[in-house]
């Protein structure tokens, strides 16, 4: 395949920037506070519920919608305001420059809301790099959120953008998302730069559904073929 015919779907947090450094902690605290306030739960129960829904559905919001009638727009606005977020975001300049040089079409595909994604991209200098941003607001079927790794959402997005899965590469830090993408005929790249050592140690071998493991975006430019 001509490299310019490749379609890249990039995750955002812990793929393009180090979200584990600060952003995830603040997001988790914000979501816990939302559950405490709107569901009337004590902190310990709110944390357990948030974690359980994230593990089961890929996003806390999906569980809150299905089981508690929470409105998507309200939840995303309230939990992602995160004042001062930009001051704590950082990526690697060499990697980000390499991403700009990567041949092919490039989309962002994140379970985060659009406003948050735009703030992060602006802060790390990636405004205008992506042909389109596929965010949480775009990941819904039949009135409910269907974030990654939901296969129905992947199919819907690919159909809407008229993308052939065999031309697509999902670049992610989350293995569950890559497993779904691989099952749909997409290539996959496991970004490991910002993974905690404990997460990497759990898998000494590359899973069969992971096409490549990389620790930098520059590695994709040096060898964009699969």
mmCIF file with all atom_site columns, C-alpha atoms in Angstrom:
data_model
loop_
_atom_site.group_PDB
_atom_site.id
_atom_site.type_symbol
_atom_site.label_atom_id
_atom_site.label_alt_id
_atom_site.label_comp_id
_atom_site.label_asym_id
_atom_site.label_entity_id
_atom_site.label_seq_id
_atom_site.pdbx_PDB_ins_code
_atom_site.Cartn_x
_atom_site.Cartn_y
_atom_site.Cartn_z
_atom_site.occupancy
_atom_site.B_iso_or_equiv
_atom_site.pdbx_formal_charge
_atom_site.auth_seq_id
_atom_site.auth_comp_id
_atom_site.auth_asym_id
_atom_site.auth_atom_id
_atom_site.pdbx_PDB_model_num
ATOM 1   C CA . UNK A 1 1   ? 0.000   0.000   0.000  1.00 0.00 ? 1   UNK A CA 1
ATOM 2   C CA . UNK A 1 2   ? 1.182   3.513   -0.790 1.00 0.00 ? 2   UNK A CA 1
ATOM 3   C CA . UNK A 1 3   ? 1.919   5.204   2.568  1.00 0.00 ? 3   UNK A CA 1
ATOM 4   C CA . UNK A 1 4   ? -0.218  8.166   1.513  1.00 0.00 ? 4   UNK A CA 1
ATOM 5   C CA . UNK A 1 5   ? -3.236  5.865   1.267  1.00 0.00 ? 5   UNK A CA 1
ATOM 6   C CA . UNK A 1 6   ? -2.904  4.857   4.927  1.00 0.00 ? 6   UNK A CA 1
ATOM 7   C CA . UNK A 1 7   ? -5.476  6.232   7.388  1.00 0.00 ? 7   UNK A CA 1
ATOM 8   C CA . UNK A 1 8   ? -4.222  6.786   10.934 1.00 0.00 ? 8   UNK A CA 1
ATOM 9   C CA . UNK A 1 9   ? -6.595  6.885   13.907 1.00 0.00 ? 9   UNK A CA 1
ATOM 10  C CA . UNK A 1 10  ? -4.753  8.298   16.909 1.00 0.00 ? 10  UNK A CA 1
ATOM 11  C CA . UNK A 1 11  ? -5.873  8.098   20.489 1.00 0.00 ? 11  UNK A CA 1
ATOM 12  C CA . UNK A 1 12  ? -5.215  11.213  22.597 1.00 0.00 ? 12  UNK A CA 1
ATOM 13  C CA . UNK A 1 13  ? -4.482  10.611  26.286 1.00 0.00 ? 13  UNK A CA 1
ATOM 14  C CA . UNK A 1 14  ? -1.295  8.638   26.978 1.00 0.00 ? 14  UNK A CA 1
ATOM 15  C CA . UNK A 1 15  ? -0.750  8.328   23.237 1.00 0.00 ? 15  UNK A CA 1
ATOM 16  C CA . UNK A 1 16  ? -0.069  11.893  22.098 1.00 0.00 ? 16  UNK A CA 1
ATOM 17  C CA . UNK A 1 17  ? 0.676   13.299  25.551 1.00 0.00 ? 17  UNK A CA 1
ATOM 18  C CA . UNK A 1 18  ? 1.351   12.150  29.095 1.00 0.00 ? 18  UNK A CA 1
ATOM 19  C CA . UNK A 1 19  ? -2.142  12.157  30.593 1.00 0.00 ? 19  UNK A CA 1
ATOM 20  C CA . UNK A 1 20  ? -1.130  9.945   33.506 1.00 0.00 ? 20  UNK A CA 1
ATOM 21  C CA . UNK A 1 21  ? 1.157   12.719  34.781 1.00 0.00 ? 21  UNK A CA 1
ATOM 22  C CA . UNK A 1 22  ? -1.712  14.958  35.863 1.00 0.00 ? 22  UNK A CA 1
ATOM 23  C CA . UNK A 1 23  ? -4.783  15.024  33.613 1.00 0.00 ? 23  UNK A CA 1
ATOM 24  C CA . UNK A 1 24  ? -6.095  11.568  34.540 1.00 0.00 ? 24  UNK A CA 1
ATOM 25  C CA . UNK A 1 25  ? -5.830  12.271  38.259 1.00 0.00 ? 25  UNK A CA 1
ATOM 26  C CA . UNK A 1 26  ? -7.824  15.458  37.858 1.00 0.00 ? 26  UNK A CA 1
ATOM 27  C CA . UNK A 1 27  ? -10.395 13.792  35.615 1.00 0.00 ? 27  UNK A CA 1
ATOM 28  C CA . UNK A 1 28  ? -10.883 10.910  38.021 1.00 0.00 ? 28  UNK A CA 1
ATOM 29  C CA . UNK A 1 29  ? -11.369 13.325  40.904 1.00 0.00 ? 29  UNK A CA 1
ATOM 30  C CA . UNK A 1 30  ? -13.804 15.414  38.873 1.00 0.00 ? 30  UNK A CA 1
ATOM 31  C CA . UNK A 1 31  ? -15.877 12.370  37.861 1.00 0.00 ? 31  UNK A CA 1
ATOM 32  C CA . UNK A 1 32  ? -15.925 11.085  41.416 1.00 0.00 ? 32  UNK A CA 1
ATOM 33  C CA . UNK A 1 33  ? -17.144 14.468  42.650 1.00 0.00 ? 33  UNK A CA 1
ATOM 34  C CA . UNK A 1 34  ? -19.873 14.471  39.981 1.00 0.00 ? 34  UNK A CA 1
ATOM 35  C CA . UNK A 1 35  ? -21.123 11.047  41.091 1.00 0.00 ? 35  UNK A CA 1
ATOM 36  C CA . UNK A 1 36  ? -21.062 12.120  44.734 1.00 0.00 ? 36  UNK A CA 1
ATOM 37  C CA . UNK A 1 37  ? -23.081 15.238  43.953 1.00 0.00 ? 37  UNK A CA 1
ATOM 38  C CA . UNK A 1 38  ? -25.619 13.905  41.477 1.00 0.00 ? 38  UNK A CA 1
ATOM 39  C CA . UNK A 1 39  ? -26.077 10.350  42.759 1.00 0.00 ? 39  UNK A CA 1
ATOM 40  C CA . UNK A 1 40  ? -25.696 11.194  46.440 1.00 0.00 ? 40  UNK A CA 1
ATOM 41  C CA . UNK A 1 41  ? -22.997 8.597   47.107 1.00 0.00 ? 41  UNK A CA 1
ATOM 42  C CA . UNK A 1 42  ? -20.131 8.819   49.599 1.00 0.00 ? 42  UNK A CA 1
ATOM 43  C CA . UNK A 1 43  ? -16.657 9.125   48.122 1.00 0.00 ? 43  UNK A CA 1
ATOM 44  C CA . UNK A 1 44  ? -15.650 5.476   48.465 1.00 0.00 ? 44  UNK A CA 1
ATOM 45  C CA . UNK A 1 45  ? -18.797 4.243   46.721 1.00 0.00 ? 45  UNK A CA 1
ATOM 46  C CA . UNK A 1 46  ? -18.482 6.905   44.028 1.00 0.00 ? 46  UNK A CA 1
ATOM 47  C CA . UNK A 1 47  ? -14.918 5.800   43.249 1.00 0.00 ? 47  UNK A CA 1
ATOM 48  C CA . UNK A 1 48  ? -15.986 2.155   43.071 1.00 0.00 ? 48  UNK A CA 1
ATOM 49  C CA . UNK A 1 49  ? -18.902 2.976   40.744 1.00 0.00 ? 49  UNK A CA 1
ATOM 50  C CA . UNK A 1 50  ? -16.752 5.135   38.473 1.00 0.00 ? 50  UNK A CA 1
ATOM 51  C CA . UNK A 1 51  ? -14.140 2.403   38.191 1.00 0.00 ? 51  UNK A CA 1
ATOM 52  C CA . UNK A 1 52  ? -16.680 -0.359  37.631 1.00 0.00 ? 52  UNK A CA 1
ATOM 53  C CA . UNK A 1 53  ? -18.401 1.470   34.766 1.00 0.00 ? 53  UNK A CA 1
ATOM 54  C CA . UNK A 1 54  ? -15.084 2.365   33.155 1.00 0.00 ? 54  UNK A CA 1
ATOM 55  C CA . UNK A 1 55  ? -13.949 -1.266  33.205 1.00 0.00 ? 55  UNK A CA 1
ATOM 56  C CA . UNK A 1 56  ? -17.284 -2.577  31.941 1.00 0.00 ? 56  UNK A CA 1
ATOM 57  C CA . UNK A 1 57  ? -18.140 -0.027  29.256 1.00 0.00 ? 57  UNK A CA 1
ATOM 58  C CA . UNK A 1 58  ? -14.885 1.759   28.414 1.00 0.00 ? 58  UNK A CA 1
ATOM 59  C CA . UNK A 1 59  ? -16.252 5.029   29.817 1.00 0.00 ? 59  UNK A CA 1
ATOM 60  C CA . UNK A 1 60  ? -17.853 5.996   33.127 1.00 0.00 ? 60  UNK A CA 1
ATOM 61  C CA . UNK A 1 61  ? -20.422 8.086   31.266 1.00 0.00 ? 61  UNK A CA 1
ATOM 62  C CA . UNK A 1 62  ? -21.904 5.057   29.494 1.00 0.00 ? 62  UNK A CA 1
ATOM 63  C CA . UNK A 1 63  ? -22.707 3.348   32.776 1.00 0.00 ? 63  UNK A CA 1
ATOM 64  C CA . UNK A 1 64  ? -24.168 6.527   34.239 1.00 0.00 ? 64  UNK A CA 1
ATOM 65  C CA . UNK A 1 65  ? -26.385 6.954   31.175 1.00 0.00 ? 65  UNK A CA 1
ATOM 66  C CA . UNK A 1 66  ? -27.628 3.383   31.167 1.00 0.00 ? 66  UNK A CA 1
ATOM 67  C CA . UNK A 1 67  ? -28.236 2.969   34.863 1.00 0.00 ? 67  UNK A CA 1
ATOM 68  C CA . UNK A 1 68  ? -28.836 6.470   36.232 1.00 0.00 ? 68  UNK A CA 1
ATOM 69  C CA . UNK A 1 69  ? -30.226 8.579   33.371 1.00 0.00 ? 69  UNK A CA 1
ATOM 70  C CA . UNK A 1 70  ? -27.292 11.004  33.402 1.00 0.00 ? 70  UNK A CA 1
ATOM 71  C CA . UNK A 1 71  ? -27.243 13.408  30.443 1.00 0.00 ? 71  UNK A CA 1
ATOM 72  C CA . UNK A 1 72  ? -24.106 13.173  28.339 1.00 0.00 ? 72  UNK A CA 1
ATOM 73  C CA . UNK A 1 73  ? -23.630 16.897  27.656 1.00 0.00 ? 73  UNK A CA 1
ATOM 74  C CA . UNK A 1 74  ? -24.019 17.830  31.327 1.00 0.00 ? 74  UNK A CA 1
ATOM 75  C CA . UNK A 1 75  ? -21.592 15.168  32.536 1.00 0.00 ? 75  UNK A CA 1
ATOM 76  C CA . UNK A 1 76  ? -18.926 15.988  29.943 1.00 0.00 ? 76  UNK A CA 1
ATOM 77  C CA . UNK A 1 77  ? -19.126 19.725  30.593 1.00 0.00 ? 77  UNK A CA 1
ATOM 78  C CA . UNK A 1 78  ? -19.015 19.435  34.367 1.00 0.00 ? 78  UNK A CA 1
ATOM 79  C CA . UNK A 1 79  ? -16.221 16.863  34.558 1.00 0.00 ? 79  UNK A CA 1
ATOM 80  C CA . UNK A 1 80  ? -13.883 18.250  31.889 1.00 0.00 ? 80  UNK A CA 1
ATOM 81  C CA . UNK A 1 81  ? -13.717 21.920  32.855 1.00 0.00 ? 81  UNK A CA 1
ATOM 82  C CA . UNK A 1 82  ? -10.376 21.283  34.621 1.00 0.00 ? 82  UNK A CA 1
ATOM 83  C CA . UNK A 1 83  ? -9.118  24.852  35.175 1.00 0.00 ? 83  UNK A CA 1
ATOM 84  C CA . UNK A 1 84  ? -5.396  25.235  34.589 1.00 0.00 ? 84  UNK A CA 1
ATOM 85  C CA . UNK A 1 85  ? -5.136  21.970  32.655 1.00 0.00 ? 85  UNK A CA 1
ATOM 86  C CA . UNK A 1 86  ? -2.941  23.399  29.903 1.00 0.00 ? 86  UNK A CA 1
ATOM 87  C CA . UNK A 1 87  ? -0.115  24.257  32.289 1.00 0.00 ? 87  UNK A CA 1
ATOM 88  C CA . UNK A 1 88  ? 0.355   20.572  33.088 1.00 0.00 ? 88  UNK A CA 1
ATOM 89  C CA . UNK A 1 89  ? 0.259   19.117  29.583 1.00 0.00 ? 89  UNK A CA 1
ATOM 90  C CA . UNK A 1 90  ? 3.342   18.134  27.695 1.00 0.00 ? 90  UNK A CA 1
ATOM 91  C CA . UNK A 1 91  ? 4.452   15.950  24.834 1.00 0.00 ? 91  UNK A CA 1
ATOM 92  C CA . UNK A 1 92  ? 7.803   15.402  23.132 1.00 0.00 ? 92  UNK A CA 1
ATOM 93  C CA . UNK A 1 93  ? 8.623   18.013  20.487 1.00 0.00 ? 93  UNK A CA 1
ATOM 94  C CA . UNK A 1 94  ? 10.515  15.482  18.342 1.00 0.00 ? 94  UNK A CA 1
ATOM 95  C CA . UNK A 1 95  ? 7.530   13.117  18.362 1.00 0.00 ? 95  UNK A CA 1
ATOM 96  C CA . UNK A 1 96  ? 5.022   15.831  17.590 1.00 0.00 ? 96  UNK A CA 1
ATOM 97  C CA . UNK A 1 97  ? 7.130   17.091  14.690 1.00 0.00 ? 97  UNK A CA 1
ATOM 98  C CA . UNK A 1 98  ? 7.340   13.518  13.387 1.00 0.00 ? 98  UNK A CA 1
ATOM 99  C CA . UNK A 1 99  ? 3.571   13.188  13.514 1.00 0.00 ? 99  UNK A CA 1
ATOM 100 C CA . UNK A 1 100 ? 3.236   16.158  11.190 1.00 0.00 ? 100 UNK A CA 1
ATOM 101 C CA . UNK A 1 101 ? 5.526   14.411  8.677  1.00 0.00 ? 101 UNK A CA 1
ATOM 102 C CA . UNK A 1 102 ? 3.743   11.066  8.818  1.00 0.00 ? 102 UNK A CA 1
ATOM 103 C CA . UNK A 1 103 ? 2.277   10.304  5.355  1.00 0.00 ? 103 UNK A CA 1
ATOM 104 C CA . UNK A 1 104 ? -1.401  9.459   5.052  1.00 0.00 ? 104 UNK A CA 1
ATOM 105 C CA . UNK A 1 105 ? -4.673  10.784  6.411  1.00 0.00 ? 105 UNK A CA 1
ATOM 106 C CA . UNK A 1 106 ? -4.784  11.411  10.151 1.00 0.00 ? 106 UNK A CA 1
ATOM 107 C CA . UNK A 1 107 ? -7.785  11.473  12.504 1.00 0.00 ? 107 UNK A CA 1
ATOM 108 C CA . UNK A 1 108 ? -8.003  11.810  16.255 1.00 0.00 ? 108 UNK A CA 1
ATOM 109 C CA . UNK A 1 109 ? -10.224 9.182   17.892 1.00 0.00 ? 109 UNK A CA 1
ATOM 110 C CA . UNK A 1 110 ? -10.720 9.710   21.609 1.00 0.00 ? 110 UNK A CA 1
ATOM 111 C CA . UNK A 1 111 ? -13.270 8.858   24.288 1.00 0.00 ? 111 UNK A CA 1
ATOM 112 C CA . UNK A 1 112 ? -12.853 12.413  25.579 1.00 0.00 ? 112 UNK A CA 1
ATOM 113 C CA . UNK A 1 113 ? -15.229 15.261  24.648 1.00 0.00 ? 113 UNK A CA 1
ATOM 114 C CA . UNK A 1 114 ? -14.437 17.656  21.812 1.00 0.00 ? 114 UNK A CA 1
ATOM 115 C CA . UNK A 1 115 ? -13.745 20.711  23.973 1.00 0.00 ? 115 UNK A CA 1
ATOM 116 C CA . UNK A 1 116 ? -11.178 18.816  26.035 1.00 0.00 ? 116 UNK A CA 1
ATOM 117 C CA . UNK A 1 117 ? -9.516  17.352  22.921 1.00 0.00 ? 117 UNK A CA 1
ATOM 118 C CA . UNK A 1 118 ? -9.225  20.787  21.336 1.00 0.00 ? 118 UNK A CA 1
ATOM 119 C CA . UNK A 1 119 ? -7.667  22.230  24.511 1.00 0.00 ? 119 UNK A CA 1
ATOM 120 C CA . UNK A 1 120 ? -5.102  19.440  24.688 1.00 0.00 ? 120 UNK A CA 1
ATOM 121 C CA . UNK A 1 121 ? -4.173  19.637  20.998 1.00 0.00 ? 121 UNK A CA 1
ATOM 122 C CA . UNK A 1 122 ? -3.721  23.410  21.251 1.00 0.00 ? 122 UNK A CA 1
ATOM 123 C CA . UNK A 1 123 ? -1.566  23.069  24.373 1.00 0.00 ? 123 UNK A CA 1
ATOM 124 C CA . UNK A 1 124 ? 0.783   20.493  22.829 1.00 0.00 ? 124 UNK A CA 1
ATOM 125 C CA . UNK A 1 125 ? 0.976   22.206  19.449 1.00 0.00 ? 125 UNK A CA 1
ATOM 126 C CA . UNK A 1 126 ? -1.061  19.827  17.290 1.00 0.00 ? 126 UNK A CA 1
ATOM 127 C CA . UNK A 1 127 ? -3.811  22.148  16.103 1.00 0.00 ? 127 UNK A CA 1
ATOM 128 C CA . UNK A 1 128 ? -4.587  21.595  12.445 1.00 0.00 ? 128 UNK A CA 1
ATOM 129 C CA . UNK A 1 129 ? -2.679  18.300  12.174 1.00 0.00 ? 129 UNK A CA 1
ATOM 130 C CA . UNK A 1 130 ? -5.762  16.080  12.024 1.00 0.00 ? 130 UNK A CA 1
ATOM 131 C CA . UNK A 1 131 ? -8.266  15.911  9.212  1.00 0.00 ? 131 UNK A CA 1
ATOM 132 C CA . UNK A 1 132 ? -11.019 15.277  11.737 1.00 0.00 ? 132 UNK A CA 1
ATOM 133 C CA . UNK A 1 133 ? -11.628 14.823  15.459 1.00 0.00 ? 133 UNK A CA 1
ATOM 134 C CA . UNK A 1 134 ? -13.768 11.828  16.448 1.00 0.00 ? 134 UNK A CA 1
ATOM 135 C CA . UNK A 1 135 ? -14.753 12.485  20.049 1.00 0.00 ? 135 UNK A CA 1
ATOM 136 C CA . UNK A 1 136 ? -17.177 11.223  22.677 1.00 0.00 ? 136 UNK A CA 1
ATOM 137 C CA . UNK A 1 137 ? -20.034 13.246  21.201 1.00 0.00 ? 137 UNK A CA 1
ATOM 138 C CA . UNK A 1 138 ? -19.649 11.270  17.947 1.00 0.00 ? 138 UNK A CA 1
ATOM 139 C CA . UNK A 1 139 ? -19.678 7.865   19.639 1.00 0.00 ? 139 UNK A CA 1
ATOM 140 C CA . UNK A 1 140 ? -23.326 7.076   20.189 1.00 0.00 ? 140 UNK A CA 1
ATOM 141 C CA . UNK A 1 141 ? -25.914 4.655   18.878 1.00 0.00 ? 141 UNK A CA 1
ATOM 142 C CA . UNK A 1 142 ? -29.622 4.608   19.644 1.00 0.00 ? 142 UNK A CA 1
ATOM 143 C CA . UNK A 1 143 ? -29.311 7.509   22.058 1.00 0.00 ? 143 UNK A CA 1
ATOM 144 C CA . UNK A 1 144 ? -26.560 5.998   24.204 1.00 0.00 ? 144 UNK A CA 1
ATOM 145 C CA . UNK A 1 145 ? -22.807 6.516   24.314 1.00 0.00 ? 145 UNK A CA 1
ATOM 146 C CA . UNK A 1 146 ? -20.823 3.747   22.625 1.00 0.00 ? 146 UNK A CA 1
ATOM 147 C CA . UNK A 1 147 ? -17.182 4.680   23.159 1.00 0.00 ? 147 UNK A CA 1
ATOM 148 C CA . UNK A 1 148 ? -14.132 2.625   22.339 1.00 0.00 ? 148 UNK A CA 1
ATOM 149 C CA . UNK A 1 149 ? -13.890 -0.387  22.400 1.00 0.00 ? 149 UNK A CA 1
ATOM 150 C CA . UNK A 1 150 ? -17.490 -0.806  21.145 1.00 0.00 ? 150 UNK A CA 1
ATOM 151 C CA . UNK A 1 151 ? -17.328 -2.522  17.732 1.00 0.00 ? 151 UNK A CA 1
ATOM 152 C CA . UNK A 1 152 ? -20.627 -1.000  16.610 1.00 0.00 ? 152 UNK A CA 1
ATOM 153 C CA . UNK A 1 153 ? -19.223 2.473   17.105 1.00 0.00 ? 153 UNK A CA 1
ATOM 154 C CA . UNK A 1 154 ? -16.093 1.640   15.123 1.00 0.00 ? 154 UNK A CA 1
ATOM 155 C CA . UNK A 1 155 ? -18.202 0.350   12.235 1.00 0.00 ? 155 UNK A CA 1
ATOM 156 C CA . UNK A 1 156 ? -20.454 3.395   12.349 1.00 0.00 ? 156 UNK A CA 1
ATOM 157 C CA . UNK A 1 157 ? -17.552 5.848   12.309 1.00 0.00 ? 157 UNK A CA 1
ATOM 158 C CA . UNK A 1 158 ? -15.753 4.017   9.503  1.00 0.00 ? 158 UNK A CA 1
ATOM 159 C CA . UNK A 1 159 ? -18.932 3.962   7.435  1.00 0.00 ? 159 UNK A CA 1
ATOM 160 C CA . UNK A 1 160 ? -19.647 7.634   8.056  1.00 0.00 ? 160 UNK A CA 1
ATOM 161 C CA . UNK A 1 161 ? -16.138 8.633   7.002  1.00 0.00 ? 161 UNK A CA 1
ATOM 162 C CA . UNK A 1 162 ? -16.144 6.100   4.125  1.00 0.00 ? 162 UNK A CA 1
ATOM 163 C CA . UNK A 1 163 ? -12.987 4.453   5.405  1.00 0.00 ? 163 UNK A CA 1
ATOM 164 C CA . UNK A 1 164 ? -11.904 0.932   4.499  1.00 0.00 ? 164 UNK A CA 1
ATOM 165 C CA . UNK A 1 165 ? -10.754 -0.858  7.696  1.00 0.00 ? 165 UNK A CA 1
ATOM 166 C CA . UNK A 1 166 ? -7.911  -2.541  5.831  1.00 0.00 ? 166 UNK A CA 1
ATOM 167 C CA . UNK A 1 167 ? -6.372  0.890   5.211  1.00 0.00 ? 167 UNK A CA 1
ATOM 168 C CA . UNK A 1 168 ? -6.710  2.042   8.829  1.00 0.00 ? 168 UNK A CA 1
ATOM 169 C CA . UNK A 1 169 ? -4.242  1.901   11.718 1.00 0.00 ? 169 UNK A CA 1
ATOM 170 C CA . UNK A 1 170 ? -5.333  2.508   15.300 1.00 0.00 ? 170 UNK A CA 1
ATOM 171 C CA . UNK A 1 171 ? -2.531  3.951   17.452 1.00 0.00 ? 171 UNK A CA 1
ATOM 172 C CA . UNK A 1 172 ? -3.442  3.439   21.113 1.00 0.00 ? 172 UNK A CA 1
ATOM 173 C CA . UNK A 1 173 ? -2.158  2.852   24.615 1.00 0.00 ? 173 UNK A CA 1
ATOM 174 C CA . UNK A 1 174 ? -5.235  0.729   25.506 1.00 0.00 ? 174 UNK A CA 1
ATOM 175 C CA . UNK A 1 175 ? -5.124  -2.902  24.440 1.00 0.00 ? 175 UNK A CA 1
ATOM 176 C CA . UNK A 1 176 ? -8.888  -3.516  24.655 1.00 0.00 ? 176 UNK A CA 1
ATOM 177 C CA . UNK A 1 177 ? -9.440  -0.918  21.941 1.00 0.00 ? 177 UNK A CA 1
ATOM 178 C CA . UNK A 1 178 ? -6.824  -2.490  19.700 1.00 0.00 ? 178 UNK A CA 1
ATOM 179 C CA . UNK A 1 179 ? -8.394  -5.911  20.091 1.00 0.00 ? 179 UNK A CA 1
ATOM 180 C CA . UNK A 1 180 ? -11.696 -4.614  18.708 1.00 0.00 ? 180 UNK A CA 1
ATOM 181 C CA . UNK A 1 181 ? -9.987  -2.738  15.875 1.00 0.00 ? 181 UNK A CA 1
ATOM 182 C CA . UNK A 1 182 ? -7.995  -5.822  14.880 1.00 0.00 ? 182 UNK A CA 1
ATOM 183 C CA . UNK A 1 183 ? -11.187 -7.876  14.808 1.00 0.00 ? 183 UNK A CA 1
ATOM 184 C CA . UNK A 1 184 ? -12.631 -5.403  12.307 1.00 0.00 ? 184 UNK A CA 1
ATOM 185 C CA . UNK A 1 185 ? -9.647  -5.745  9.968  1.00 0.00 ? 185 UNK A CA 1
ATOM 186 C CA . UNK A 1 186 ? -7.616  -2.728  11.078 1.00 0.00 ? 186 UNK A CA 1
ATOM 187 C CA . UNK A 1 187 ? -3.897  -2.632  11.811 1.00 0.00 ? 187 UNK A CA 1
ATOM 188 C CA . UNK A 1 188 ? -2.901  -1.678  15.340 1.00 0.00 ? 188 UNK A CA 1
ATOM 189 C CA . UNK A 1 189 ? 0.000   0.046   17.088 1.00 0.00 ? 189 UNK A CA 1
ATOM 190 C CA . UNK A 1 190 ? 0.508   -0.135  20.844 1.00 0.00 ? 190 UNK A CA 1
ATOM 191 C CA . UNK A 1 191 ? 1.976   3.161   22.094 1.00 0.00 ? 191 UNK A CA 1
ATOM 192 C CA . UNK A 1 192 ? 3.971   2.429   25.249 1.00 0.00 ? 192 UNK A CA 1
ATOM 193 C CA . UNK A 1 193 ? 5.843   5.660   25.945 1.00 0.00 ? 193 UNK A CA 1
ATOM 194 C CA . UNK A 1 194 ? 3.685   6.748   28.857 1.00 0.00 ? 194 UNK A CA 1
ATOM 195 C CA . UNK A 1 195 ? 2.470   3.400   30.118 1.00 0.00 ? 195 UNK A CA 1
ATOM 196 C CA . UNK A 1 196 ? 3.328   2.723   33.723 1.00 0.00 ? 196 UNK A CA 1
ATOM 197 C CA . UNK A 1 197 ? 5.965   0.035   34.112 1.00 0.00 ? 197 UNK A CA 1
ATOM 198 C CA . UNK A 1 198 ? 3.468   -2.223  35.895 1.00 0.00 ? 198 UNK A CA 1
ATOM 199 C CA . UNK A 1 199 ? 1.133   -2.167  32.896 1.00 0.00 ? 199 UNK A CA 1
ATOM 200 C CA . UNK A 1 200 ? 3.945   -3.032  30.488 1.00 0.00 ? 200 UNK A CA 1
ATOM 201 C CA . UNK A 1 201 ? 5.193   -5.833  32.713 1.00 0.00 ? 201 UNK A CA 1
ATOM 202 C CA . UNK A 1 202 ? 1.853   -7.629  32.612 1.00 0.00 ? 202 UNK A CA 1
ATOM 203 C CA . UNK A 1 203 ? 2.453   -8.497  28.955 1.00 0.00 ? 203 UNK A CA 1
ATOM 204 C CA . UNK A 1 204 ? 5.983   -9.538  28.108 1.00 0.00 ? 204 UNK A CA 1
ATOM 205 C CA . UNK A 1 205 ? 4.877   -10.715 24.691 1.00 0.00 ? 205 UNK A CA 1
ATOM 206 C CA . UNK A 1 206 ? 3.040   -8.762  22.051 1.00 0.00 ? 206 UNK A CA 1
ATOM 207 C CA . UNK A 1 207 ? -0.634  -9.822  21.871 1.00 0.00 ? 207 UNK A CA 1
ATOM 208 C CA . UNK A 1 208 ? -1.643  -11.317 18.523 1.00 0.00 ? 208 UNK A CA 1
ATOM 209 C CA . UNK A 1 209 ? -3.986  -8.391  17.854 1.00 0.00 ? 209 UNK A CA 1
ATOM 210 C CA . UNK A 1 210 ? -1.176  -5.815  18.181 1.00 0.00 ? 210 UNK A CA 1
ATOM 211 C CA . UNK A 1 211 ? 0.643   -5.163  14.926 1.00 0.00 ? 211 UNK A CA 1
ATOM 212 C CA . UNK A 1 212 ? 3.517   -3.181  16.425 1.00 0.00 ? 212 UNK A CA 1
ATOM 213 C CA . UNK A 1 213 ? 4.741   -1.872  19.746 1.00 0.00 ? 213 UNK A CA 1
ATOM 214 C CA . UNK A 1 214 ? 6.384   1.561   19.736 1.00 0.00 ? 214 UNK A CA 1
ATOM 215 C CA . UNK A 1 215 ? 7.669   4.011   22.311 1.00 0.00 ? 215 UNK A CA 1
ATOM 216 C CA . UNK A 1 216 ? 7.616   7.061   20.048 1.00 0.00 ? 216 UNK A CA 1
ATOM 217 C CA . UNK A 1 217 ? 5.614   8.564   17.229 1.00 0.00 ? 217 UNK A CA 1
ATOM 218 C CA . UNK A 1 218 ? 8.867   9.047   15.354 1.00 0.00 ? 218 UNK A CA 1
ATOM 219 C CA . UNK A 1 219 ? 9.065   5.251   15.003 1.00 0.00 ? 219 UNK A CA 1
ATOM 220 C CA . UNK A 1 220 ? 5.981   5.369   12.786 1.00 0.00 ? 220 UNK A CA 1
ATOM 221 C CA . UNK A 1 221 ? 7.635   7.837   10.427 1.00 0.00 ? 221 UNK A CA 1
ATOM 222 C CA . UNK A 1 222 ? 10.819  5.802   10.207 1.00 0.00 ? 222 UNK A CA 1
ATOM 223 C CA . UNK A 1 223 ? 8.855   2.713   9.232  1.00 0.00 ? 223 UNK A CA 1
ATOM 224 C CA . UNK A 1 224 ? 5.235   3.523   8.294  1.00 0.00 ? 224 UNK A CA 1
ATOM 225 C CA . UNK A 1 225 ? 4.666   0.156   6.598  1.00 0.00 ? 225 UNK A CA 1
ATOM 226 C CA . UNK A 1 226 ? 3.151   -2.893  8.289  1.00 0.00 ? 226 UNK A CA 1
#
